[in-house]
Coordinates of C-alpha atoms in Angstrom, one line a residue:
M327 CA -51.3 189.9 -56.7
P328 CA -54.2 190.0 -59.1
W329 CA -55.5 193.3 -60.6
L330 CA -58.9 193.8 -62.3
I331 CA -59.3 196.9 -64.5
G332 CA -62.7 198.1 -65.9
I333 CA -63.3 201.1 -68.1
D334 CA -66.8 202.6 -67.8
W335 CA -68.4 202.6 -71.3
A336 CA -71.1 205.3 -70.6
F337 CA -71.9 206.9 -73.9
Q338 CA -71.0 210.3 -72.6
S339 CA -67.4 209.2 -72.2
L340 CA -67.0 209.8 -76.0
Q341 CA -66.9 213.5 -75.3
K342 CA -63.6 215.2 -75.9
L343 CA -61.4 216.3 -73.1
P344 CA -61.4 220.1 -72.3
K345 CA -57.6 220.1 -72.4
N346 CA -57.2 217.9 -75.4
A347 CA -59.8 217.9 -78.2
K348 CA -58.1 215.0 -79.9
E349 CA -58.8 212.6 -77.1
S350 CA -62.1 211.4 -75.5
Y351 CA -62.7 210.6 -71.9
F352 CA -62.8 206.9 -72.9
E353 CA -59.5 207.0 -74.7
Y354 CA -58.0 208.9 -71.8
S355 CA -59.1 206.1 -69.5
Q356 CA -57.5 203.6 -71.8
S357 CA -54.2 205.5 -71.6
I358 CA -54.3 205.5 -67.8
A359 CA -55.0 201.8 -67.8
K360 CA -51.9 201.2 -69.9
S361 CA -49.8 203.4 -67.7
L362 CA -51.0 201.5 -64.7
I363 CA -50.1 198.2 -66.3
S364 CA -46.6 199.5 -67.1
N365 CA -46.0 200.5 -63.5
L366 CA -47.3 197.2 -62.2
H367 CA -45.1 195.3 -64.5
A368 CA -42.1 197.4 -63.6
K369 CA -42.6 196.8 -59.9
D370 CA -43.4 193.1 -60.1
P371 CA -43.3 191.3 -63.5
Y372 CA -45.3 188.5 -61.9
D373 CA -48.3 190.6 -61.1
L374 CA -51.4 189.3 -62.8
V375 CA -53.7 191.7 -64.6
S376 CA -57.1 191.2 -66.3
V377 CA -59.0 193.8 -68.2
L378 CA -62.8 193.9 -68.6
S379 CA -63.4 193.3 -72.4
K380 CA -65.5 191.5 -74.9
S381 CA -65.2 187.7 -74.9
A382 CA -65.4 185.3 -77.9
E383 CA -69.1 184.7 -76.9
N384 CA -69.8 188.5 -77.4
Q385 CA -70.1 189.1 -73.7
F386 CA -68.2 191.2 -71.2
E387 CA -65.8 189.4 -68.9
F388 CA -62.4 189.8 -67.3
V389 CA -60.2 188.0 -69.8
Q390 CA -57.5 185.6 -68.8
F391 CA -55.1 186.8 -66.1
M392 CA -51.7 187.5 -67.6
D393 CA -48.3 188.9 -66.7
S394 CA -47.5 190.0 -70.3
K395 CA -47.5 193.8 -70.7
S396 CA -47.8 193.8 -74.4
S397 CA -50.8 191.3 -74.3
S398 CA -52.5 193.5 -71.7
F399 CA -52.0 196.5 -73.9
E400 CA -53.6 194.8 -76.8
I401 CA -56.7 193.9 -74.7
V402 CA -57.0 197.5 -73.5
D403 CA -56.8 198.8 -77.1
S404 CA -59.4 196.3 -78.2
C405 CA -62.0 197.3 -75.6
P406 CA -65.3 198.0 -77.3
R407 CA -66.1 201.7 -77.7
P408 CA -69.2 203.1 -76.0
S409 CA -70.9 203.5 -79.3
E410 CA -70.8 199.8 -80.2
P411 CA -74.0 197.8 -79.9
L412 CA -72.7 195.5 -77.1
C413 CA -72.0 198.6 -74.9
L414 CA -75.3 200.2 -75.6
Q415 CA -77.2 197.0 -74.7
T416 CA -75.2 196.1 -71.6
K417 CA -75.2 198.0 -68.3
F418 CA -71.6 198.5 -67.1
T419 CA -72.4 197.8 -63.4
D420 CA -74.2 194.5 -64.2
A421 CA -71.4 193.3 -66.4
L422 CA -68.8 194.4 -63.9
F423 CA -70.3 192.6 -60.9
H424 CA -71.0 189.4 -62.9
S425 CA -67.4 189.4 -64.2
I426 CA -65.9 190.1 -60.7
Q427 CA -67.6 187.0 -59.3
K428 CA -66.5 184.9 -62.2
A429 CA -62.9 186.1 -62.0
Y430 CA -62.8 185.7 -58.2
S431 CA -63.8 182.1 -58.4
K432 CA -60.4 181.4 -59.9
F433 CA -58.7 182.3 -56.6
T434 CA -61.4 181.3 -54.1
S435 CA -61.1 182.8 -50.7
C436 CA -57.4 183.6 -49.9
Q437 CA -56.4 186.2 -52.4
H438 CA -56.5 190.0 -52.1
I439 CA -57.6 191.5 -55.4
R440 CA -57.4 195.1 -56.5
L441 CA -60.3 196.4 -58.7
V442 CA -59.7 199.7 -60.6
V443 CA -62.7 201.4 -62.2
L444 CA -62.1 204.3 -64.6
T445 CA -65.2 206.5 -65.2
D446 CA -65.9 209.9 -66.9
G447 CA -68.1 210.7 -63.9
Y448 CA -71.2 211.6 -65.9
M449 CA -74.0 212.0 -63.3
D450 CA -77.0 209.9 -64.4
L451 CA -80.5 209.8 -63.0
V452 CA -81.5 207.6 -60.1
N453 CA -83.7 204.7 -61.1
P454 CA -85.6 203.7 -57.9
N455 CA -86.9 200.5 -59.6
E456 CA -83.4 199.2 -60.3
V457 CA -82.6 196.0 -58.5
E458 CA -79.9 196.3 -55.9
I459 CA -76.7 194.5 -57.0
K460 CA -74.9 192.4 -54.4
V461 CA -71.8 190.2 -54.2
P462 CA -71.3 187.2 -51.9
E463 CA -70.1 188.0 -48.4
M464 CA -66.9 186.2 -48.9
I465 CA -65.9 188.6 -51.7
K466 CA -66.7 191.9 -50.0
E467 CA -63.6 192.1 -47.8
E468 CA -61.3 190.4 -50.3
I469 CA -61.3 193.2 -52.9
T470 CA -59.9 196.7 -52.7
C471 CA -62.0 198.9 -55.0
I472 CA -60.4 202.1 -56.4
V473 CA -62.6 204.4 -58.6
I474 CA -60.8 207.0 -60.7
N475 CA -63.4 209.7 -61.4
H476 CA -62.6 212.3 -64.1
S477 CA -65.4 214.6 -63.0
G478 CA -64.7 215.0 -59.2
S479 CA -65.2 213.0 -56.0
Q480 CA -68.9 212.3 -56.5
V481 CA -69.3 209.1 -58.4
P482 CA -72.2 208.5 -60.7
F483 CA -75.3 206.9 -59.2
R484 CA -74.9 203.8 -61.4
L485 CA -71.6 203.0 -59.6
N486 CA -73.0 203.3 -56.1
P487 CA -73.2 199.4 -55.8
L488 CA -69.4 199.5 -55.7
K489 CA -69.5 201.6 -52.5
Y490 CA -72.2 199.4 -50.9
N491 CA -70.5 196.1 -51.7
F492 CA -66.8 196.6 -51.0
T493 CA -65.6 197.4 -47.5
D494 CA -62.3 198.7 -48.8
Y495 CA -63.5 201.4 -51.2
H496 CA -61.7 204.5 -52.4
V497 CA -62.5 207.3 -54.9
H498 CA -59.7 209.4 -56.5
D499 CA -60.8 212.8 -57.7
N500 CA -59.2 213.3 -61.1
K501 CA -61.2 216.4 -62.1
S502 CA -57.9 218.1 -63.0
L503 CA -57.3 215.4 -65.7
A504 CA -53.8 214.8 -64.5
S505 CA -51.2 213.1 -66.7
C506 CA -51.7 209.3 -67.1
N507 CA -48.6 208.4 -65.2
E508 CA -49.5 210.7 -62.3
V509 CA -52.9 209.0 -62.0
A510 CA -51.3 205.6 -62.3
N511 CA -48.8 206.5 -59.5
T512 CA -51.8 207.3 -57.3
V513 CA -53.2 203.9 -57.8
M514 CA -49.8 202.3 -57.2
K515 CA -50.2 203.4 -53.5
F516 CA -52.6 200.5 -53.1
S517 CA -50.2 198.0 -54.6
S518 CA -48.1 197.3 -51.5
C519 CA -48.8 194.2 -49.5
E520 CA -48.7 194.0 -45.7
I521 CA -46.7 190.8 -46.0
S522 CA -43.3 190.6 -47.7
S523 CA -42.9 188.1 -50.5
T524 CA -39.7 186.8 -48.8
A525 CA -40.1 183.9 -46.4
I526 CA -38.1 181.6 -44.2
L527 CA -38.3 177.9 -45.0
S528 CA -37.5 175.6 -42.1
I529 CA -37.0 171.8 -42.3
G530 CA -35.8 170.4 -39.0
H531 CA -32.6 172.3 -38.1
L532 CA -32.1 173.5 -41.7
S533 CA -33.4 176.8 -43.0
A534 CA -33.3 178.9 -46.2
S535 CA -34.5 182.3 -47.2
V536 CA -36.9 182.1 -50.2
S537 CA -39.0 184.3 -52.3
L538 CA -42.6 183.5 -53.4
F539 CA -43.9 184.4 -56.9
P540 CA -46.4 185.9 -57.5
S541 CA -46.2 187.9 -54.3
P542 CA -48.8 186.6 -51.8
C543 CA -51.2 189.2 -50.4
I544 CA -53.3 188.5 -47.4
R545 CA -55.6 191.0 -45.9
P546 CA -54.4 192.5 -42.6
W547 CA -57.8 192.3 -40.9
K548 CA -57.5 188.5 -40.9
H549 CA -54.6 188.6 -38.5
L550 CA -54.3 190.0 -35.0
N551 CA -51.5 192.0 -33.4
I552 CA -49.7 192.9 -36.6
R553 CA -48.2 196.2 -35.7
R554 CA -48.5 199.1 -38.1
N555 CA -45.5 200.2 -40.1
Q556 CA -43.8 196.9 -39.2
E557 CA -42.9 194.7 -42.1
S558 CA -43.8 191.0 -41.8
R559 CA -43.1 187.9 -43.8
F560 CA -44.0 184.3 -44.0
Y561 CA -42.4 181.5 -42.0
V562 CA -42.9 178.1 -43.6
E563 CA -42.3 175.1 -41.4
A564 CA -42.1 171.7 -43.1
F565 CA -43.1 169.1 -40.5
G566 CA -43.5 165.9 -42.5
F567 CA -43.8 164.2 -45.8
L568 CA -46.7 162.3 -47.4
Q569 CA -47.0 160.3 -50.5
V570 CA -48.6 162.4 -53.3
N571 CA -51.1 159.5 -54.0
D572 CA -52.3 159.7 -50.4
M573 CA -53.5 163.3 -50.7
G574 CA -57.1 163.1 -51.9
H575 CA -58.4 166.6 -52.7
P576 CA -56.2 169.2 -50.9
P577 CA -58.2 172.4 -50.2
I578 CA -55.8 174.5 -52.2
V579 CA -56.7 178.2 -52.6
S580 CA -53.4 179.6 -54.1
R581 CA -50.1 178.4 -55.4
Y582 CA -46.7 180.1 -55.5
T583 CA -43.3 179.3 -57.1
M584 CA -40.6 179.1 -54.4
V585 CA -37.1 180.2 -55.3
H586 CA -34.0 180.9 -53.3
S587 CA -33.5 184.6 -52.4
P588 CA -30.4 185.6 -54.4
D589 CA -29.2 188.2 -51.8
T590 CA -29.0 185.6 -49.0
D591 CA -26.6 182.8 -48.0
R592 CA -25.8 180.2 -50.6
S593 CA -26.5 177.2 -48.3
G594 CA -30.2 178.0 -48.6
G595 CA -30.0 177.3 -52.3
D596 CA -28.4 173.9 -51.7
L597 CA -31.3 173.1 -49.3
L598 CA -33.9 173.8 -52.0
K599 CA -32.0 171.6 -54.5
V600 CA -31.9 168.7 -52.0
L601 CA -35.5 169.2 -51.2
L602 CA -36.5 169.2 -54.9
E603 CA -34.5 166.0 -55.6
S604 CA -36.0 164.3 -52.5
L605 CA -39.6 165.1 -53.5
K606 CA -39.0 164.0 -57.1
G607 CA -37.3 160.7 -56.0
S608 CA -39.8 159.8 -53.4
H609 CA -43.0 161.1 -55.0
T610 CA -43.9 162.9 -51.8
A611 CA -45.0 166.4 -50.7
A612 CA -43.7 168.3 -47.7
I613 CA -46.6 169.2 -45.4
T614 CA -46.2 172.6 -43.8
N615 CA -47.4 175.0 -41.2
I616 CA -47.5 178.6 -42.5
Y617 CA -47.0 181.5 -40.1
I618 CA -46.6 185.3 -40.3
Q619 CA -43.8 186.8 -38.2
S620 CA -42.0 190.1 -37.9
L621 CA -39.1 190.7 -40.4
V622 CA -36.0 191.0 -38.1
D623 CA -32.4 191.7 -38.9
G624 CA -30.2 188.9 -40.0
G625 CA -33.0 186.7 -41.2
S626 CA -33.3 184.9 -37.9
V627 CA -36.4 183.0 -36.8
T628 CA -38.5 184.4 -34.0
T629 CA -41.4 182.8 -32.2
K630 CA -42.6 185.7 -30.0
D631 CA -44.8 187.5 -32.6
R632 CA -45.4 184.5 -34.9
Q633 CA -49.0 183.9 -35.8
F634 CA -50.4 180.8 -37.5
V635 CA -52.1 181.4 -40.9
T636 CA -52.9 178.1 -42.5
H637 CA -51.5 174.7 -43.6
G638 CA -50.1 173.9 -47.0
F639 CA -47.6 171.7 -48.8
I640 CA -44.4 172.0 -50.9
S641 CA -44.4 169.9 -54.1
E642 CA -42.5 169.5 -57.3
S643 CA -43.8 171.9 -60.0
H644 CA -43.7 171.8 -63.7
G645 CA -40.4 173.1 -65.0
N646 CA -38.2 171.4 -62.3
G647 CA -39.0 173.8 -59.5
L648 CA -40.7 174.0 -56.1
C649 CA -44.4 175.0 -55.6
L650 CA -45.8 176.1 -52.3
S651 CA -49.6 175.6 -52.0
F652 CA -51.7 177.4 -49.5
F653 CA -54.9 175.9 -48.0
G654 CA -57.9 178.0 -47.1
E655 CA -57.5 179.7 -43.7
E656 CA -60.8 178.2 -42.6
S657 CA -59.9 174.7 -43.8
I658 CA -60.1 172.4 -40.8
A659 CA -61.2 169.1 -42.4
V660 CA -58.3 166.7 -43.1
A661 CA -59.7 164.4 -45.7
W662 CA -56.7 165.0 -47.9
L663 CA -54.2 163.6 -45.3
G664 CA -54.8 159.9 -45.9
P665 CA -54.8 157.3 -43.1
F666 CA -52.9 159.4 -40.5
D667 CA -54.5 160.5 -37.3
F668 CA -51.6 162.4 -35.8
L669 CA -49.2 164.9 -37.3
A670 CA -47.1 167.5 -35.4
S671 CA -44.3 169.9 -35.9
S672 CA -40.7 168.7 -35.0
G673 CA -40.8 170.8 -31.8
D674 CA -43.3 168.4 -30.2
F675 CA -40.7 165.6 -30.3
E676 CA -37.8 167.5 -28.7
G677 CA -36.1 165.2 -26.2
H678 CA -37.9 162.1 -27.4
E679 CA -36.8 159.3 -29.6
V680 CA -38.3 160.2 -33.0
Y681 CA -37.5 157.3 -35.2
N682 CA -36.7 153.6 -34.4
T683 CA -37.7 150.9 -36.9
E684 CA -37.2 148.1 -34.4
K685 CA -39.5 149.7 -31.8
K686 CA -41.9 150.9 -34.6
I687 CA -41.5 154.5 -33.6
T688 CA -42.0 157.1 -36.3
P689 CA -42.6 160.9 -36.3
F690 CA -46.1 160.2 -37.5
P691 CA -47.7 157.6 -35.1
V692 CA -50.7 155.9 -36.6
G693 CA -53.4 154.8 -34.2
S694 CA -56.6 152.8 -34.8
L695 CA -58.6 154.6 -37.5
E696 CA -62.0 155.9 -36.6
R697 CA -64.4 155.9 -39.4
P698 CA -64.7 159.6 -40.2
S699 CA -67.5 160.7 -42.6
Y700 CA -65.1 161.5 -45.4
I701 CA -63.9 157.9 -46.0
L702 CA -65.7 154.8 -47.2
P703 CA -64.4 151.3 -46.2
A704 CA -63.3 149.4 -49.3
A705 CA -64.5 146.1 -47.8
S706 CA -65.9 144.6 -44.6
S707 CA -62.5 144.4 -43.0
T708 CA -60.8 145.5 -39.8
I709 CA -60.3 149.2 -39.3
G710 CA -57.1 150.5 -40.8
A711 CA -57.4 148.4 -43.9
E712 CA -57.6 149.8 -47.4
F713 CA -60.1 152.6 -47.9
Q714 CA -61.2 155.0 -50.6
Y715 CA -62.0 158.7 -50.5
S716 CA -65.5 159.9 -50.7
S717 CA -65.3 162.4 -53.6
W718 CA -67.8 164.6 -55.3
L719 CA -65.9 164.0 -58.6
N720 CA -66.8 160.3 -58.7
N721 CA -70.2 160.5 -56.9
S722 CA -72.9 162.5 -58.6
N723 CA -75.1 162.5 -55.5
G724 CA -72.2 163.5 -53.2
P725 CA -73.0 167.3 -53.0
S726 CA -76.7 166.8 -52.3
V727 CA -76.1 164.1 -49.7
D728 CA -73.5 166.3 -47.9
V729 CA -75.7 169.4 -48.0
N730 CA -78.7 167.5 -46.7
K731 CA -76.5 166.1 -43.9
I732 CA -75.5 169.6 -42.9
F733 CA -79.1 170.8 -42.6
R734 CA -80.1 167.7 -40.6
L735 CA -77.2 168.2 -38.2
C736 CA -78.1 171.9 -37.9
K737 CA -81.4 171.0 -36.2
K738 CA -79.5 169.1 -33.6
L739 CA -77.3 172.0 -32.4
P740 CA -75.7 172.5 -29.9
E741 CA -75.6 168.7 -29.1
K742 CA -74.0 167.8 -32.4
A743 CA -71.9 171.0 -32.6
D744 CA -68.5 169.4 -33.2
Y745 CA -69.7 167.0 -35.9
F746 CA -71.8 169.7 -37.5
L747 CA -68.9 172.2 -37.7
K748 CA -66.5 169.6 -39.1
E749 CA -68.9 168.6 -41.8
L750 CA -69.8 172.3 -42.7
N751 CA -66.1 173.2 -42.9
R752 CA -65.5 170.2 -45.2
V753 CA -68.3 171.0 -47.6
M754 CA -67.5 174.7 -47.8
S755 CA -63.8 173.8 -48.4
L756 CA -64.7 171.4 -51.2
A757 CA -67.0 173.9 -52.8
E758 CA -64.3 176.5 -52.7
V759 CA -61.7 174.2 -54.2
L760 CA -64.0 173.2 -57.0
G761 CA -65.0 176.8 -57.7
W762 CA -68.7 176.2 -56.9
A763 CA -69.6 179.7 -55.7
E764 CA -73.3 179.1 -56.3
L765 CA -73.3 176.2 -53.8
T766 CA -71.5 178.2 -51.1
Q767 CA -74.0 181.1 -51.7
A768 CA -77.0 178.7 -51.5
I769 CA -75.7 177.2 -48.2
Q770 CA -75.1 180.7 -46.8
T771 CA -78.7 181.7 -47.8
L772 CA -80.5 178.7 -46.4
L773 CA -78.4 178.0 -43.3
P774 CA -80.0 180.8 -41.2
T775 CA -83.5 179.4 -41.9
H776 CA -82.5 176.1 -40.3
I777 CA -80.8 177.5 -37.2
S778 CA -82.8 177.5 -34.0
Q779 CA -83.7 180.9 -32.6
D780 CA -82.6 179.8 -29.2
L781 CA -79.0 179.2 -30.2
D782 CA -76.5 181.2 -28.1
M783 CA -74.4 183.9 -29.7
E784 CA -71.1 182.0 -29.2
M785 CA -72.4 178.9 -31.0
L786 CA -74.0 181.2 -33.7
R787 CA -70.7 182.9 -34.2
K788 CA -68.9 179.5 -34.8
V789 CA -71.6 178.5 -37.3
Y790 CA -71.3 181.7 -39.3
H791 CA -67.5 181.5 -39.2
A792 CA -67.5 178.0 -40.6
A793 CA -69.9 179.1 -43.3
R794 CA -67.7 182.1 -44.3
M795 CA -70.5 184.4 -43.2
K796 CA -70.3 187.7 -41.3
V797 CA -72.1 187.9 -37.9
V798 CA -74.3 191.0 -38.0

């Protein structure tokens, strides 16, 4: 899981500690940051950490995420001191929020991030003219914010935007100036995921226990009926294979390396080897359903408490391995699928003849193609002939055309509800995949001004849900 670490550079943090006149509050915070990085690396070497520091352009930003402890230590040590001109000219909160949004765009909307802020706790004066800082709605509930305050439980006024912007917000009172390792251990309490990194991979009647790296972390509020104190894990069901060339712009939000769990049966390792060779030889990807289910004894598969999370696919990764890609949980548009209009899990075909070349029966029946908005016919030919994808990458007017279409359809609600929701989901997914946070924010800002005041609450809820907005 990703971690962001920011050290407050208030000038007062250069004061020496009461218990140790050789170390300032700022240096003390640096030592805590390094202890935390050591603990994270010891627990999971694949955890990604980024520290707020000076970039090559002489600006503050969260530098590249990395899983190297020594490299992270070097960045912590190189953090500009509060007396340097860049720190004196830059407000910590402004730089922090700008850097958070920039760092989050690398993960889009399906990744739980921990933000750790270390501050000396110096109480500054309130500035009533200061502009309120806000982050996009889609970020607010995706980040756990932990403030380590060396002066008590009351954080400085300048850090109040953290409290107002993040739903999952915590303050640790470190007035006693505890040892660095003790403070780091306190932060480590927030490092556990609700979902185990182990998963069951199922392909037809074959199954294997696998581990995912880095460990996925999905917020519990996104899923219903997950019992407290009950460990859960992923269940990945591969239900078909598509040519890689037929997948136009999959709405990927996160990727994980998939390896065989060493403490489980050996046959699972053989299954992964066969799958890898099959994908390499056929240039295909295995399309999957991804569920969450209770972790039960014996590694068996249960369907009683299983809950669907999202779709995804398994593909060959660089380095001769398997990669599991997650799609956004709200991704409903299927432009990436190619010319298929029906896909289903193997359970839908129980008791039926699944494959017969003479009768032209396949697990993926293809009917007459409708002309959905996300494809353009290559020529004036019959439906089902060659087509090309409508892509923002090769059409400079694509984004403006699609956004204008959304606002036109918005005025025709609820009559055009299905078409509108499909188009809105498609545009939001594309914007997330391409990392265009500004576009999603603009749509979220303008959309309420185009919605009719007479729209019923249920329809309004669906619109806000598709736009990744919270219904107030």
